[in-house]
Structures are given as structure tokens and as C-alpha cells.
Amino acid sequence: IVMTQSPATLSVSPGESATLFCRASESVRSRVAWYQQKPGQPPRLLIYDATSRATDIPARFSGSGSGTEFTLTISGLQSDDLAVYYCHQYNEWPRAFGHGTKVEIK
Amino acid sequence: EVQLVESGGGLVQPGGSLRLSCGGSGFIFSSYSMNWVRQPPGKGLEWVASISSSGSHIQYADSLEGRFTISRDNAEKAVYLEVNNLRDEDTALYYCARDLGGLRGWIDPWGQGTQVIVSS
């Protein structure tokens, strides 16, 4: 299964919303997670099972979708959200990551 | 606090071998599947291997062509990745990460990683 993320780079002003997309080459049901990776840090889990927020993740991060189309929305973007965001399917072996969307702050 | 600490990386010549280690603390290690995920410099994440909580079920990325072996020692609360016949393209930061939701679930947390550099 191939996970395709778009756009590759997203430039958003503080306070605005950012919408990141992830498409699976075949259905992965709702078995998708989203991770945030800040420069020089390991990835951090944001969303699992497509829509469930991980522990201590603010409500402004939300996930949606099922099947082959998934979305991560960051509401009220903050400068601290500068990072690369990866989607990940764990419905089938081999598990697969998307190539990432880099979120830049305008 | 759940912690994963990797070690064992380094500079190795093409064709060489390394044994990466990852120690877990702050959780019942023997109850969780574990993973290795790597990230080449400036690139994205690539899943490498997973091992079930008992060690009885193992999966590898096809691209590794049998050169890597994952194992674990629950008494030592450690998971290992033996990497053989290393190639330039194996240069990466290797992360150890815990599986949630059973084998083949979402991944959380991740260690800080151990760097492997393959170069002559």
C-alpha cells in the first residue's frame, strides 16, 4: 500500500487553519495515524485510528477520513506547529508512511 | 514516563555489520510489540521491522532483502536490530518505537534514534 501526501509543502499564517491530505492506494479502513516531526526531534503521535487524538494533543489537531482518503486539520496554527507531518497506515503489512507534508509559518 | 533509548549506531564500511539495541522503561515491556523505523538524512520515515510481544511474530520490510534481523529479550527489556552487509543506502537515523493497538498498530512513543553511517 502506498500512502501519498499532499501538498509537499504548506505555508500558513499564524491563526489560520492548515489542511493536510493523505491518500492510500487501497482501502486501509480507519487504520491511519498522523505524526508530527519537529526539526531535530523524533516523530510524535498526534492521531490514531484516523480520528482519535493521542494523549496530551490539543483539540486544534483533528483527523478525519476512512477507506482511502484522510485529512489532518490544524486549526489556529501556531508558530510551534512548524514541522513535517506524516501519515501512516497500519492496516496491512508492510506498514507504510507517506512522504510527509512540511508546514511552514508565513 | 515511558522511555526508549537506542544505542549501537556508528560509522561502518560497506559490507559491515552492526547490532542496534533499544532499552525500554516506564512500561511493561513484555506486553508490547516493538518496531524499528529508519530515516535517511533529509528524507522521510521508512518502517524496517516489527516484533510481537513474545517474539513469536516478526515482519520485515521487503526492501531489506534478508539482511536485517530483529529480536528481543523481555527479561532485559530490550529489542535489537542486527544489520548485516550494510550498503550506502542504509545510512539513516534508526528509531526504536513501541506499538500500540497490538501488533501492527499505531506507534508511540519513539526513541531519540541511533545514527548509522555507511561509508568507506
PDB file of C-alpha atoms in Angstrom:
ATOM      1  CA  ILE A   1       0.000   0.000   0.000  1.00  0.00           C
ATOM      2  CA  VAL A   2       1.347   3.424  -0.978  1.00  0.00           C
ATOM      3  CA  MET A   3       0.464   6.480   1.077  1.00  0.00           C
ATOM      4  CA  THR A   4       0.526   9.734  -0.917  1.00  0.00           C
ATOM      5  CA  GLN A   5       0.550  13.027   0.960  1.00  0.00           C
ATOM      6  CA  SER A   6      -0.275  16.446  -0.403  1.00  0.00           C
ATOM      7  CA  PRO A   7       0.799  19.110  -0.612  1.00  0.00           C
ATOM      8  CA  ALA A   8       4.506  18.571  -0.116  1.00  0.00           C
ATOM      9  CA  THR A   9       4.803  21.998   1.494  1.00  0.00           C
ATOM     10  CA  LEU A  10       2.129  24.189   3.033  1.00  0.00           C
ATOM     11  CA  SER A  11       2.675  27.808   4.062  1.00  0.00           C
ATOM     12  CA  VAL A  12       0.100  29.124   6.521  1.00  0.00           C
ATOM     13  CA  SER A  13      -0.221  32.322   8.540  1.00  0.00           C
ATOM     14  CA  PRO A  14      -0.497  32.107  12.323  1.00  0.00           C
ATOM     15  CA  GLY A  15      -4.097  31.742  13.417  1.00  0.00           C
ATOM     16  CA  GLU A  16      -5.253  30.240  10.140  1.00  0.00           C
ATOM     17  CA  SER A  17      -6.110  26.604   9.507  1.00  0.00           C
ATOM     18  CA  ALA A  18      -3.949  24.071   7.694  1.00  0.00           C
ATOM     19  CA  THR A  19      -5.422  21.057   5.926  1.00  0.00           C
ATOM     20  CA  LEU A  20      -3.140  18.149   5.070  1.00  0.00           C
ATOM     21  CA  PHE A  21      -4.179  15.249   2.860  1.00  0.00           C
ATOM     22  CA  CYS A  22      -3.198  11.607   2.712  1.00  0.00           C
ATOM     23  CA  ARG A  23      -4.421   9.100   0.130  1.00  0.00           C
ATOM     24  CA  ALA A  24      -3.959   5.335   0.361  1.00  0.00           C
ATOM     25  CA  SER A  25      -3.550   3.283  -2.813  1.00  0.00           C
ATOM     26  CA  GLU A  26      -6.190   0.882  -1.485  1.00  0.00           C
ATOM     27  CA  SER A  27      -8.551   0.846   1.447  1.00  0.00           C
ATOM     28  CA  VAL A  28      -6.931   0.842   4.872  1.00  0.00           C
ATOM     29  CA  ARG A  29     -10.266   1.183   6.699  1.00  0.00           C
ATOM     30  CA  SER A  30      -9.612   3.669   9.530  1.00  0.00           C
ATOM     31  CA  ARG A  31      -6.188   2.346  10.436  1.00  0.00           C
ATOM     32  CA  VAL A  32      -4.246   5.531   9.864  1.00  0.00           C
ATOM     33  CA  ALA A  33      -2.121   7.563  12.231  1.00  0.00           C
ATOM     34  CA  TRP A  34      -0.602  11.022  11.907  1.00  0.00           C
ATOM     35  CA  TYR A  35       2.743  12.065  13.370  1.00  0.00           C
ATOM     36  CA  GLN A  36       4.413  15.443  13.836  1.00  0.00           C
ATOM     37  CA  GLN A  37       8.175  15.699  13.493  1.00  0.00           C
ATOM     38  CA  LYS A  38       9.834  18.936  14.511  1.00  0.00           C
ATOM     39  CA  PRO A  39      13.413  19.656  13.407  1.00  0.00           C
ATOM     40  CA  GLY A  40      15.929  17.531  15.266  1.00  0.00           C
ATOM     41  CA  GLN A  41      13.264  15.549  17.128  1.00  0.00           C
ATOM     42  CA  PRO A  42      11.705  12.108  16.755  1.00  0.00           C
ATOM     43  CA  PRO A  43       8.146  11.861  15.455  1.00  0.00           C
ATOM     44  CA  ARG A  44       5.303  12.392  17.903  1.00  0.00           C
ATOM     45  CA  LEU A  45       1.941  10.691  17.619  1.00  0.00           C
ATOM     46  CA  LEU A  46      -0.937  13.110  17.005  1.00  0.00           C
ATOM     47  CA  ILE A  47      -3.841  11.000  15.725  1.00  0.00           C
ATOM     48  CA  TYR A  48      -4.578   7.264  15.613  1.00  0.00           C
ATOM     49  CA  ASP A  49      -7.411   5.265  14.092  1.00  0.00           C
ATOM     50  CA  ALA A  50      -7.906   8.224  11.712  1.00  0.00           C
ATOM     51  CA  THR A  51      -9.808  10.406  14.178  1.00  0.00           C
ATOM     52  CA  SER A  52      -8.657   9.740  17.769  1.00  0.00           C
ATOM     53  CA  ARG A  53      -6.335  12.301  19.349  1.00  0.00           C
ATOM     54  CA  ALA A  54      -3.372  10.934  21.246  1.00  0.00           C
ATOM     55  CA  THR A  55      -2.777  11.812  24.888  1.00  0.00           C
ATOM     56  CA  ASP A  56      -1.999  15.494  25.524  1.00  0.00           C
ATOM     57  CA  ILE A  57      -2.596  16.522  21.917  1.00  0.00           C
ATOM     58  CA  PRO A  58      -4.555  19.802  21.734  1.00  0.00           C
ATOM     59  CA  ALA A  59      -8.044  19.796  20.268  1.00  0.00           C
ATOM     60  CA  ARG A  60      -6.934  22.041  17.420  1.00  0.00           C
ATOM     61  CA  PHE A  61      -5.433  18.935  15.811  1.00  0.00           C
ATOM     62  CA  SER A  62      -8.147  16.811  14.239  1.00  0.00           C
ATOM     63  CA  GLY A  63      -8.234  13.885  11.868  1.00  0.00           C
ATOM     64  CA  SER A  64     -10.906  12.620   9.530  1.00  0.00           C
ATOM     65  CA  GLY A  65     -11.455  10.089   6.781  1.00  0.00           C
ATOM     66  CA  SER A  66     -11.690   6.370   6.145  1.00  0.00           C
ATOM     67  CA  GLY A  67     -11.005   3.982   3.324  1.00  0.00           C
ATOM     68  CA  THR A  68      -8.503   5.745   1.091  1.00  0.00           C
ATOM     69  CA  GLU A  69      -8.868   9.459   1.880  1.00  0.00           C
ATOM     70  CA  PHE A  70      -7.641  11.035   5.103  1.00  0.00           C
ATOM     71  CA  THR A  71      -7.220  14.560   6.370  1.00  0.00           C
ATOM     72  CA  LEU A  72      -5.333  16.200   9.212  1.00  0.00           C
ATOM     73  CA  THR A  73      -6.551  19.668  10.114  1.00  0.00           C
ATOM     74  CA  ILE A  74      -4.616  22.080  12.300  1.00  0.00           C
ATOM     75  CA  SER A  75      -6.852  24.900  13.478  1.00  0.00           C
ATOM     76  CA  GLY A  76      -5.472  28.191  14.763  1.00  0.00           C
ATOM     77  CA  LEU A  77      -1.945  27.469  13.547  1.00  0.00           C
ATOM     78  CA  GLN A  78       0.821  28.450  15.954  1.00  0.00           C
ATOM     79  CA  SER A  79       4.494  29.062  15.260  1.00  0.00           C
ATOM     80  CA  ASP A  80       5.264  25.937  17.306  1.00  0.00           C
ATOM     81  CA  ASP A  81       3.446  23.854  14.654  1.00  0.00           C
ATOM     82  CA  LEU A  82       6.366  24.264  12.253  1.00  0.00           C
ATOM     83  CA  ALA A  83       7.101  20.623  11.432  1.00  0.00           C
ATOM     84  CA  VAL A  84       6.804  17.810   8.940  1.00  0.00           C
ATOM     85  CA  TYR A  85       3.633  15.754   9.272  1.00  0.00           C
ATOM     86  CA  TYR A  86       3.480  12.099   8.249  1.00  0.00           C
ATOM     87  CA  CYS A  87       0.549   9.774   7.750  1.00  0.00           C
ATOM     88  CA  HIS A  88       0.977   6.049   8.410  1.00  0.00           C
ATOM     89  CA  GLN A  89      -1.172   3.063   7.548  1.00  0.00           C
ATOM     90  CA  TYR A  90      -1.148   0.029   9.797  1.00  0.00           C
ATOM     91  CA  ASN A  91      -3.983  -1.932   8.255  1.00  0.00           C
ATOM     92  CA  GLU A  92      -1.733  -4.281   6.334  1.00  0.00           C
ATOM     93  CA  TRP A  93       1.865  -5.430   6.165  1.00  0.00           C
ATOM     94  CA  PRO A  94       4.101  -3.821   5.202  1.00  0.00           C
ATOM     95  CA  ARG A  95       3.110  -0.802   7.220  1.00  0.00           C
ATOM     96  CA  ALA A  96       3.772   2.364   5.216  1.00  0.00           C
ATOM     97  CA  PHE A  97       4.380   6.040   5.785  1.00  0.00           C
ATOM     98  CA  GLY A  98       3.621   8.925   3.486  1.00  0.00           C
ATOM     99  CA  HIS A  99       6.488  11.138   2.361  1.00  0.00           C
ATOM    100  CA  GLY A 100       5.376  13.966   4.607  1.00  0.00           C
ATOM    101  CA  THR A 101       3.953  17.477   4.374  1.00  0.00           C
ATOM    102  CA  LYS A 102       6.146  20.307   5.588  1.00  0.00           C
ATOM    103  CA  VAL A 103       4.166  23.047   7.298  1.00  0.00           C
ATOM    104  CA  GLU A 104       5.777  26.461   7.143  1.00  0.00           C
ATOM    105  CA  ILE A 105       4.680  29.539   9.018  1.00  0.00           C
ATOM    106  CA  LYS A 106       4.162  32.637   6.896  1.00  0.00           C
TER     107      LYS A 106
ATOM    108  CA  GLU B   1       7.400   8.051  32.000  1.00  0.00           C
ATOM    109  CA  VAL B   2       7.725   5.773  29.002  1.00  0.00           C
ATOM    110  CA  GLN B   3      11.242   5.916  27.580  1.00  0.00           C
ATOM    111  CA  LEU B   4      13.049   4.197  24.734  1.00  0.00           C
ATOM    112  CA  VAL B   5      16.806   4.594  24.416  1.00  0.00           C
ATOM    113  CA  GLU B   6      18.695   3.361  21.373  1.00  0.00           C
ATOM    114  CA  SER B   7      22.398   2.615  21.105  1.00  0.00           C
ATOM    115  CA  GLY B   8      24.866   0.789  18.915  1.00  0.00           C
ATOM    116  CA  GLY B   9      24.977   3.011  15.861  1.00  0.00           C
ATOM    117  CA  GLY B  10      28.180   4.264  14.300  1.00  0.00           C
ATOM    118  CA  LEU B  11      30.341   4.547  11.222  1.00  0.00           C
ATOM    119  CA  VAL B  12      30.751   1.285   9.350  1.00  0.00           C
ATOM    120  CA  GLN B  13      32.223   0.351   5.997  1.00  0.00           C
ATOM    121  CA  PRO B  14      30.060  -1.060   3.200  1.00  0.00           C
ATOM    122  CA  GLY B  15      29.549  -4.762   3.778  1.00  0.00           C
ATOM    123  CA  GLY B  16      29.950  -4.386   7.518  1.00  0.00           C
ATOM    124  CA  SER B  17      27.595  -5.193  10.362  1.00  0.00           C
ATOM    125  CA  LEU B  18      26.169  -3.560  13.463  1.00  0.00           C
ATOM    126  CA  ARG B  19      23.887  -4.565  16.306  1.00  0.00           C
ATOM    127  CA  LEU B  20      21.498  -1.841  17.380  1.00  0.00           C
ATOM    128  CA  SER B  21      19.917  -2.007  20.839  1.00  0.00           C
ATOM    129  CA  CYS B  22      16.915  -0.331  22.398  1.00  0.00           C
ATOM    130  CA  GLY B  23      16.059  -0.370  26.079  1.00  0.00           C
ATOM    131  CA  GLY B  24      12.564   0.333  27.300  1.00  0.00           C
ATOM    132  CA  SER B  25      11.441   1.672  30.677  1.00  0.00           C
ATOM    133  CA  GLY B  26       8.323   3.059  32.297  1.00  0.00           C
ATOM    134  CA  PHE B  27       6.013   0.399  30.863  1.00  0.00           C
ATOM    135  CA  ILE B  28       5.505  -3.369  30.897  1.00  0.00           C
ATOM    136  CA  PHE B  29       7.944  -4.116  28.089  1.00  0.00           C
ATOM    137  CA  SER B  30       6.877  -7.731  27.629  1.00  0.00           C
ATOM    138  CA  SER B  31       3.301  -6.674  26.820  1.00  0.00           C
ATOM    139  CA  TYR B  32       4.074  -4.629  23.717  1.00  0.00           C
ATOM    140  CA  SER B  33       5.144  -5.223  20.161  1.00  0.00           C
ATOM    141  CA  MET B  34       8.146  -3.168  19.110  1.00  0.00           C
ATOM    142  CA  ASN B  35       9.403  -1.631  15.891  1.00  0.00           C
ATOM    143  CA  TRP B  36      12.444  -0.242  14.157  1.00  0.00           C
ATOM    144  CA  VAL B  37      11.860   2.668  11.774  1.00  0.00           C
ATOM    145  CA  ARG B  38      14.640   4.488   9.952  1.00  0.00           C
ATOM    146  CA  GLN B  39      15.027   7.938   8.452  1.00  0.00           C
ATOM    147  CA  PRO B  40      17.758   8.699   5.913  1.00  0.00           C
ATOM    148  CA  PRO B  41      19.280  12.171   6.141  1.00  0.00           C
ATOM    149  CA  GLY B  42      16.791  14.801   4.981  1.00  0.00           C
ATOM    150  CA  LYS B  43      14.217  12.181   3.992  1.00  0.00           C
ATOM    151  CA  GLY B  44      11.053  10.593   5.318  1.00  0.00           C
ATOM    152  CA  LEU B  45      10.270   7.661   7.573  1.00  0.00           C
ATOM    153  CA  GLU B  46      10.753   4.051   6.469  1.00  0.00           C
ATOM    154  CA  TRP B  47       9.424   1.145   8.509  1.00  0.00           C
ATOM    155  CA  VAL B  48      12.100  -1.540   8.940  1.00  0.00           C
ATOM    156  CA  ALA B  49      10.800  -4.349  11.171  1.00  0.00           C
ATOM    157  CA  SER B  50       8.318  -5.291  13.880  1.00  0.00           C
ATOM    158  CA  ILE B  51       8.347  -7.979  16.557  1.00  0.00           C
ATOM    159  CA  SER B  52       5.426  -9.163  18.660  1.00  0.00           C
ATOM    160  CA  SER B  53       5.422  -9.009  22.452  1.00  0.00           C
ATOM    161  CA  SER B  54       6.564 -12.631  22.821  1.00  0.00           C
ATOM    162  CA  GLY B  55       8.905 -12.503  19.848  1.00  0.00           C
ATOM    163  CA  SER B  56       6.953 -15.198  18.039  1.00  0.00           C
ATOM    164  CA  HIS B  57       5.769 -12.992  15.188  1.00  0.00           C
ATOM    165  CA  ILE B  58       8.177 -10.914  13.121  1.00  0.00           C
ATOM    166  CA  GLN B  59       7.731  -8.811   9.997  1.00  0.00           C
ATOM    167  CA  TYR B  60      10.325  -7.078   7.812  1.00  0.00           C
ATOM    168  CA  ALA B  61      10.235  -4.533   5.031  1.00  0.00           C
ATOM    169  CA  ASP B  62      10.735  -6.270   1.696  1.00  0.00           C
ATOM    170  CA  SER B  63      13.484  -3.849   0.702  1.00  0.00           C
ATOM    171  CA  LEU B  64      15.862  -5.232   3.337  1.00  0.00           C
ATOM    172  CA  GLU B  65      16.395  -8.467   1.378  1.00  0.00           C
ATOM    173  CA  GLY B  66      17.036 -10.534   4.487  1.00  0.00           C
ATOM    174  CA  ARG B  67      19.985  -8.504   5.720  1.00  0.00           C
ATOM    175  CA  PHE B  68      18.344  -7.360   8.964  1.00  0.00           C
ATOM    176  CA  THR B  69      17.235  -9.394  11.994  1.00  0.00           C
ATOM    177  CA  ILE B  70      15.019  -8.118  14.787  1.00  0.00           C
ATOM    178  CA  SER B  71      14.947  -9.820  18.182  1.00  0.00           C
ATOM    179  CA  ARG B  72      14.063  -9.058  21.773  1.00  0.00           C
ATOM    180  CA  ASP B  73      14.895 -10.045  25.328  1.00  0.00           C
ATOM    181  CA  ASN B  74      11.954  -9.323  27.607  1.00  0.00           C
ATOM    182  CA  ALA B  75      13.971 -10.090  30.730  1.00  0.00           C
ATOM    183  CA  GLU B  76      16.374  -7.343  29.720  1.00  0.00           C
ATOM    184  CA  LYS B  77      13.549  -5.105  28.423  1.00  0.00           C
ATOM    185  CA  ALA B  78      15.400  -4.709  25.163  1.00  0.00           C
ATOM    186  CA  VAL B  79      14.851  -5.040  21.447  1.00  0.00           C
ATOM    187  CA  TYR B  80      17.662  -5.454  18.957  1.00  0.00           C
ATOM    188  CA  LEU B  81      18.280  -4.976  15.270  1.00  0.00           C
ATOM    189  CA  GLU B  82      21.179  -6.812  13.699  1.00  0.00           C
ATOM    190  CA  VAL B  83      22.114  -5.200  10.407  1.00  0.00           C
ATOM    191  CA  ASN B  84      24.398  -7.047   8.017  1.00  0.00           C
ATOM    192  CA  ASN B  85      26.001  -6.458   4.626  1.00  0.00           C
ATOM    193  CA  LEU B  86      25.407  -2.747   5.033  1.00  0.00           C
ATOM    194  CA  ARG B  87      25.060  -0.520   1.992  1.00  0.00           C
ATOM    195  CA  ASP B  88      25.348   3.219   1.476  1.00  0.00           C
ATOM    196  CA  GLU B  89      21.553   3.467   1.331  1.00  0.00           C
ATOM    197  CA  ASP B  90      21.279   2.052   4.862  1.00  0.00           C
ATOM    198  CA  THR B  91      22.711   5.307   6.202  1.00  0.00           C
ATOM    199  CA  ALA B  92      19.958   6.653   8.429  1.00  0.00           C
ATOM    200  CA  LEU B  93      18.797   7.512  11.917  1.00  0.00           C
ATOM    201  CA  TYR B  94      17.308   4.317  13.308  1.00  0.00           C
ATOM    202  CA  TYR B  95      14.387   4.767  15.693  1.00  0.00           C
ATOM    203  CA  CYS B  96      13.031   2.231  18.138  1.00  0.00           C
ATOM    204  CA  ALA B  97       9.305   2.651  18.734  1.00  0.00           C
ATOM    205  CA  ARG B  98       6.532   0.926  20.647  1.00  0.00           C
ATOM    206  CA  ASP B  99       3.407  -0.467  19.020  1.00  0.00           C
ATOM    207  CA  LEU B 100       0.021   0.387  20.480  1.00  0.00           C
ATOM    208  CA  GLY B 101      -3.199  -1.340  19.497  1.00  0.00           C
ATOM    209  CA  GLY B 102      -1.486  -4.720  19.275  1.00  0.00           C
ATOM    210  CA  LEU B 103       0.955  -5.947  16.649  1.00  0.00           C
ATOM    211  CA  ARG B 104       0.588  -3.691  13.634  1.00  0.00           C
ATOM    212  CA  GLY B 105      -0.967  -0.796  15.478  1.00  0.00           C
ATOM    213  CA  TRP B 106      -0.058   2.844  15.720  1.00  0.00           C
ATOM    214  CA  ILE B 107       3.379   3.765  17.007  1.00  0.00           C
ATOM    215  CA  ASP B 108       4.031   5.640  20.237  1.00  0.00           C
ATOM    216  CA  PRO B 109       6.417   6.701  21.599  1.00  0.00           C
ATOM    217  CA  TRP B 110       9.619   6.886  19.587  1.00  0.00           C
ATOM    218  CA  GLY B 111      13.158   6.931  20.942  1.00  0.00           C
ATOM    219  CA  GLN B 112      15.674   9.609  20.008  1.00  0.00           C
ATOM    220  CA  GLY B 113      17.327   7.327  17.482  1.00  0.00           C
ATOM    221  CA  THR B 114      20.805   5.970  16.842  1.00  0.00           C
ATOM    222  CA  GLN B 115      22.765   7.095  13.791  1.00  0.00           C
ATOM    223  CA  VAL B 116      24.155   4.578  11.319  1.00  0.00           C
ATOM    224  CA  ILE B 117      26.579   5.866   8.702  1.00  0.00           C
ATOM    225  CA  VAL B 118      27.775   3.513   5.990  1.00  0.00           C
ATOM    226  CA  SER B 119      30.847   4.877   4.262  1.00  0.00           C
ATOM    227  CA  SER B 120      34.288   3.788   3.137  1.00  0.00           C
TER     228      SER B 120
END
